[in-house]
PDB file of C-alpha atoms in Angstrom:
ATOM      1  CA  MET A   1      78.694 154.028  73.574  1.00 65.00           C
ATOM      2  CA  SER A   2      76.929 152.144  70.794  1.00 81.00           C
ATOM      3  CA  LEU A   3      73.695 151.956  69.169  1.00 88.00           C
ATOM      4  CA  ARG A   4      72.460 148.963  67.728  1.00 89.00           C
ATOM      5  CA  LYS A   5      69.756 146.644  66.844  1.00 92.00           C
ATOM      6  CA  ALA A   6      68.172 144.573  69.868  1.00 95.00           C
ATOM      7  CA  THR A   7      69.162 140.555  70.080  1.00 96.00           C
ATOM      8  CA  ARG A   8      66.277 138.187  69.591  1.00 97.00           C
ATOM      9  CA  ASP A   9      65.937 138.078  73.525  1.00 97.00           C
ATOM     10  CA  GLU A  10      66.325 141.682  74.308  1.00 97.00           C
ATOM     11  CA  GLU A  11      63.307 142.666  71.455  1.00 97.00           C
ATOM     12  CA  THR A  12      61.237 139.805  73.051  1.00 97.00           C
ATOM     13  CA  GLU A  13      61.807 141.000  76.926  1.00 98.00           C
ATOM     14  CA  VAL A  14      60.589 144.601  75.583  1.00 98.00           C
ATOM     15  CA  LEU A  15      57.587 143.428  73.576  1.00 98.00           C
ATOM     16  CA  ALA A  16      56.242 140.851  76.204  1.00 97.00           C
ATOM     17  CA  PHE A  17      56.534 143.546  78.909  1.00 97.00           C
ATOM     18  CA  PHE A  18      53.672 145.634  77.024  1.00 97.00           C
ATOM     19  CA  GLU A  19      51.896 142.363  76.072  1.00 97.00           C
ATOM     20  CA  GLY A  20      51.692 141.209  79.985  1.00 95.00           C
ATOM     21  CA  LEU A  21      50.007 144.544  80.074  1.00 94.00           C
ATOM     22  CA  GLU A  22      47.342 143.882  77.067  1.00 95.00           C
ATOM     23  CA  GLY A  23      47.247 141.571  74.006  1.00 96.00           C
ATOM     24  CA  GLY A  24      48.161 143.484  70.882  1.00 97.00           C
ATOM     25  CA  LEU A  25      49.640 146.454  72.950  1.00 97.00           C
ATOM     26  CA  ALA A  26      53.174 145.874  71.853  1.00 97.00           C
ATOM     27  CA  ASP A  27      51.942 146.471  68.045  1.00 97.00           C
ATOM     28  CA  ARG A  28      50.034 149.261  68.602  1.00 96.00           C
ATOM     29  CA  ILE A  29      53.141 150.794  70.735  1.00 96.00           C
ATOM     30  CA  THR A  30      55.829 150.187  68.174  1.00 96.00           C
ATOM     31  CA  GLY A  31      54.256 150.591  65.193  1.00 95.00           C
ATOM     32  CA  ARG A  32      56.551 150.404  61.956  1.00 95.00           C
ATOM     33  CA  HIS A  33      59.674 151.082  64.722  1.00 97.00           C
ATOM     34  CA  GLN A  34      62.032 148.336  65.593  1.00 96.00           C
ATOM     35  CA  VAL A  35      63.317 147.909  69.364  1.00 97.00           C
ATOM     36  CA  VAL A  36      67.138 149.015  69.556  1.00 96.00           C
ATOM     37  CA  VAL A  37      69.901 149.036  72.327  1.00 95.00           C
ATOM     38  CA  VAL A  38      71.647 152.024  73.020  1.00 93.00           C
ATOM     39  CA  GLU A  39      74.578 151.407  75.912  1.00 91.00           C
ATOM     40  CA  ARG A  40      75.917 154.285  77.594  1.00 88.00           C
ATOM     41  CA  ASP A  41      77.761 154.365  80.807  1.00 89.00           C
ATOM     42  CA  GLY A  42      77.270 150.635  81.050  1.00 91.00           C
ATOM     43  CA  ILE A  43      73.357 151.186  80.714  1.00 94.00           C
ATOM     44  CA  ALA A  44      71.753 149.493  78.024  1.00 95.00           C
ATOM     45  CA  PHE A  45      68.380 151.179  76.750  1.00 96.00           C
ATOM     46  CA  ALA A  46      65.601 150.311  74.900  1.00 97.00           C
ATOM     47  CA  ASN A  47      64.735 152.785  72.296  1.00 97.00           C
ATOM     48  CA  LEU A  48      62.251 152.820  69.371  1.00 97.00           C
ATOM     49  CA  ALA A  49      63.994 153.170  66.466  1.00 96.00           C
ATOM     50  CA  THR A  50      62.819 153.767  62.572  1.00 95.00           C
ATOM     51  CA  PRO A  51      63.770 150.778  59.935  1.00 93.00           C
ATOM     52  CA  GLU A  52      65.750 153.469  58.341  1.00 94.00           C
ATOM     53  CA  LEU A  53      68.040 154.377  61.480  1.00 92.00           C
ATOM     54  CA  VAL A  54      68.428 150.459  61.831  1.00 86.00           C
ATOM     55  CA  SER A  55      69.886 150.365  58.298  1.00 91.00           C
ATOM     56  CA  LEU A  56      72.321 152.880  58.153  1.00 89.00           C
ATOM     57  CA  PRO A  57      76.263 150.968  58.317  1.00 89.00           C
ATOM     58  CA  PRO A  58      77.669 149.904  61.260  1.00 82.00           C
ATOM     59  CA  GLU A  59      80.299 152.665  61.034  1.00 83.00           C
ATOM     60  CA  LEU A  60      78.424 155.344  61.387  1.00 84.00           C
ATOM     61  CA  LEU A  61      76.267 153.960  64.694  1.00 80.00           C
ATOM     62  CA  GLU A  62      79.661 153.476  66.090  1.00 79.00           C
ATOM     63  CA  GLY A  63      79.796 155.881  69.276  1.00 77.00           C
ATOM     64  CA  CYS A  64      76.319 156.950  68.568  1.00 78.00           C
ATOM     65  CA  GLU A  65      74.721 158.395  72.215  1.00 77.00           C
ATOM     66  CA  GLY A  66      71.517 158.092  71.360  1.00 83.00           C
ATOM     67  CA  GLY A  67      69.047 156.906  68.246  1.00 89.00           C
ATOM     68  CA  GLY A  68      64.814 156.806  68.154  1.00 92.00           C
ATOM     69  CA  LEU A  69      62.781 157.275  71.999  1.00 95.00           C
ATOM     70  CA  ALA A  70      64.028 155.575  74.905  1.00 95.00           C
ATOM     71  CA  ILE A  71      60.826 153.325  76.442  1.00 97.00           C
ATOM     72  CA  GLY A  72      63.166 151.546  79.409  1.00 98.00           C
ATOM     73  CA  VAL A  73      66.027 150.047  80.370  1.00 98.00           C
ATOM     74  CA  LEU A  74      67.389 146.316  80.001  1.00 98.00           C
ATOM     75  CA  GLU A  75      69.237 145.305  83.044  1.00 96.00           C
ATOM     76  CA  ASP A  76      69.088 141.597  84.312  1.00 93.00           C
ATOM     77  CA  ASP A  77      68.156 140.005  81.558  1.00 90.00           C
ATOM     78  CA  GLN A  78      64.668 142.139  82.080  1.00 96.00           C
ATOM     79  CA  PHE A  79      63.249 145.356  80.470  1.00 98.00           C
ATOM     80  CA  HIS A  80      62.197 148.203  83.000  1.00 97.00           C
ATOM     81  CA  LEU A  81      59.650 151.130  81.835  1.00 96.00           C
ATOM     82  CA  ASP A  82      60.782 154.329  81.953  1.00 95.00           C
ATOM     83  CA  LEU A  83      58.750 157.720  82.206  1.00 95.00           C
ATOM     84  CA  GLN A  84      58.732 157.556  78.123  1.00 96.00           C
ATOM     85  CA  GLY A  85      57.829 154.071  77.756  1.00 97.00           C
ATOM     86  CA  ALA A  86      54.675 154.582  80.277  1.00 97.00           C
ATOM     87  CA  VAL A  87      53.069 157.662  78.377  1.00 96.00           C
ATOM     88  CA  LEU A  88      53.309 155.623  75.173  1.00 95.00           C
ATOM     89  CA  ALA A  89      51.769 152.853  76.856  1.00 96.00           C
ATOM     90  CA  ALA A  90      49.039 154.807  78.749  1.00 96.00           C
ATOM     91  CA  ARG A  91      47.802 156.372  75.209  1.00 95.00           C
ATOM     92  CA  HIS A  92      46.892 153.173  74.158  1.00 96.00           C
ATOM     93  CA  THR A  93      45.804 151.119  77.116  1.00 96.00           C
ATOM     94  CA  LYS A  94      44.200 151.975  80.530  1.00 95.00           C
ATOM     95  CA  HIS A  95      45.432 148.928  81.728  1.00 95.00           C
ATOM     96  CA  GLN A  96      47.589 149.296  84.506  1.00 96.00           C
ATOM     97  CA  THR A  97      46.918 153.212  85.179  1.00 97.00           C
ATOM     98  CA  ILE A  98      44.974 155.140  87.277  1.00 98.00           C
ATOM     99  CA  ARG A  99      43.855 158.367  87.068  1.00 98.00           C
ATOM    100  CA  VAL A 100      43.598 161.089  89.284  1.00 98.00           C
ATOM    101  CA  THR A 101      42.491 164.900  90.348  1.00 98.00           C
ATOM    102  CA  GLU A 102      44.071 167.598  88.901  1.00 98.00           C
ATOM    103  CA  HIS A 103      44.968 168.472  92.487  1.00 97.00           C
ATOM    104  CA  ALA A 104      46.749 165.461  92.982  1.00 98.00           C
ATOM    105  CA  ALA A 105      47.996 165.435  89.491  1.00 98.00           C
ATOM    106  CA  ARG A 106      50.024 168.399  90.519  1.00 97.00           C
ATOM    107  CA  LEU A 107      50.558 167.085  94.131  1.00 97.00           C
ATOM    108  CA  PHE A 108      52.181 164.122  92.174  1.00 97.00           C
ATOM    109  CA  LEU A 109      54.935 166.066  90.540  1.00 96.00           C
ATOM    110  CA  TYR A 110      55.795 167.692  93.178  1.00 96.00           C
ATOM    111  CA  GLY A 111      56.645 164.085  95.036  1.00 95.00           C
ATOM    112  CA  ARG A 112      53.532 163.524  97.110  1.00 95.00           C
ATOM    113  CA  ASN A 113      51.738 160.193  97.410  1.00 95.00           C
ATOM    114  CA  VAL A 114      48.280 159.969  96.252  1.00 96.00           C
ATOM    115  CA  LEU A 115      45.559 159.270  98.529  1.00 95.00           C
ATOM    116  CA  ALA A 116      42.599 157.110  97.731  1.00 94.00           C
ATOM    117  CA  GLU A 117      40.404 159.668  97.732  1.00 96.00           C
ATOM    118  CA  SER A 118      41.962 160.878  94.901  1.00 97.00           C
ATOM    119  CA  ILE A 119      42.053 158.303  92.600  1.00 97.00           C
ATOM    120  CA  ASP A 120      38.839 159.066  89.940  1.00 97.00           C
ATOM    121  CA  TRP A 121      39.480 155.532  88.083  1.00 97.00           C
ATOM    122  CA  ALA A 122      41.419 152.714  88.487  1.00 97.00           C
ATOM    123  CA  ASP A 123      42.381 149.711  86.714  1.00 97.00           C
ATOM    124  CA  PRO A 124      40.336 147.058  88.438  1.00 96.00           C
ATOM    125  CA  GLY A 125      43.247 144.698  88.370  1.00 95.00           C
ATOM    126  CA  LEU A 126      45.870 146.193  90.363  1.00 96.00           C
ATOM    127  CA  GLY A 127      46.771 144.900  93.714  1.00 96.00           C
ATOM    128  CA  LYS A 128      48.542 145.943  96.525  1.00 96.00           C
ATOM    129  CA  GLY A 129      52.088 145.956  95.412  1.00 96.00           C
ATOM    130  CA  ASP A 130      51.589 146.191  91.617  1.00 96.00           C
ATOM    131  CA  ALA A 131      53.381 148.779  89.441  1.00 95.00           C
ATOM    132  CA  CYS A 132      51.008 151.625  87.871  1.00 97.00           C
ATOM    133  CA  ILE A 133      50.779 154.323  85.605  1.00 97.00           C
ATOM    134  CA  VAL A 134      49.734 157.393  87.417  1.00 98.00           C
ATOM    135  CA  CYS A 135      47.701 159.974  84.794  1.00 98.00           C
ATOM    136  CA  ASN A 136      46.323 163.028  85.369  1.00 97.00           C
ATOM    137  CA  PRO A 137      42.388 163.345  84.440  1.00 97.00           C
ATOM    138  CA  ARG A 138      43.436 163.940  80.597  1.00 97.00           C
ATOM    139  CA  GLY A 139      44.943 160.387  80.849  1.00 96.00           C
ATOM    140  CA  GLU A 140      48.314 161.485  80.026  1.00 96.00           C
ATOM    141  CA  ALA A 141      51.096 159.974  82.269  1.00 97.00           C
ATOM    142  CA  MET A 142      53.132 161.665  84.448  1.00 97.00           C
ATOM    143  CA  GLY A 143      55.367 158.936  86.391  1.00 97.00           C
ATOM    144  CA  LEU A 144      54.911 155.588  87.908  1.00 96.00           C
ATOM    145  CA  GLY A 145      53.980 154.354  90.996  1.00 96.00           C
ATOM    146  CA  ILE A 146      53.020 151.096  93.281  1.00 96.00           C
ATOM    147  CA  VAL A 147      49.842 150.420  94.765  1.00 96.00           C
ATOM    148  CA  HIS A 148      49.902 149.958  98.492  1.00 92.00           C
ATOM    149  CA  GLY A 149      46.201 150.220  99.406  1.00 77.00           C
TER     150      GLY A 149
END
C-alpha cells in the first residue's frame, strides 16, 4: 500500500479522459488538486489530492491506504472512471450523460435498466454501445451505464 504522485503518463491518461468528454473539463474537475495514485491490493486508484498532501515527506506517505478523492482506477495503461469520478464530471458537464425520471432513478438504484421512455434528456452525441453517466432529474450522477438502443 502506498500513495505517490502520478507519473506523467498516468496523469495524462486521467486528464485526457476528461478532456475527451469536453474541452476544459479536466481543469474544472481538478481545480487546484493533483492526480495521485494509491496502490492497494494490486489496484492503482487514481485520486485527486491537495498540493499539501503531495508535498508531505515520502516516509509519511509509506503504507498510506488512502488519500484524496478516488475518481477511478488505472488498469492496462488506461483510466477507468468510477462513481465518484462520474459524480464530479456530472457537476461540470452534460456530455456523456442522460437524465432520467424520478421513478426511473429509483429503479436504476435497485439495478433495473433504464427504458427509453424514462429518459428526460440525453447527450445527442451518445450512440449505441457508448458509456454514459446516468443522472437523476437534478443532474446528480447515480451510476454508469451503456447505451443499448
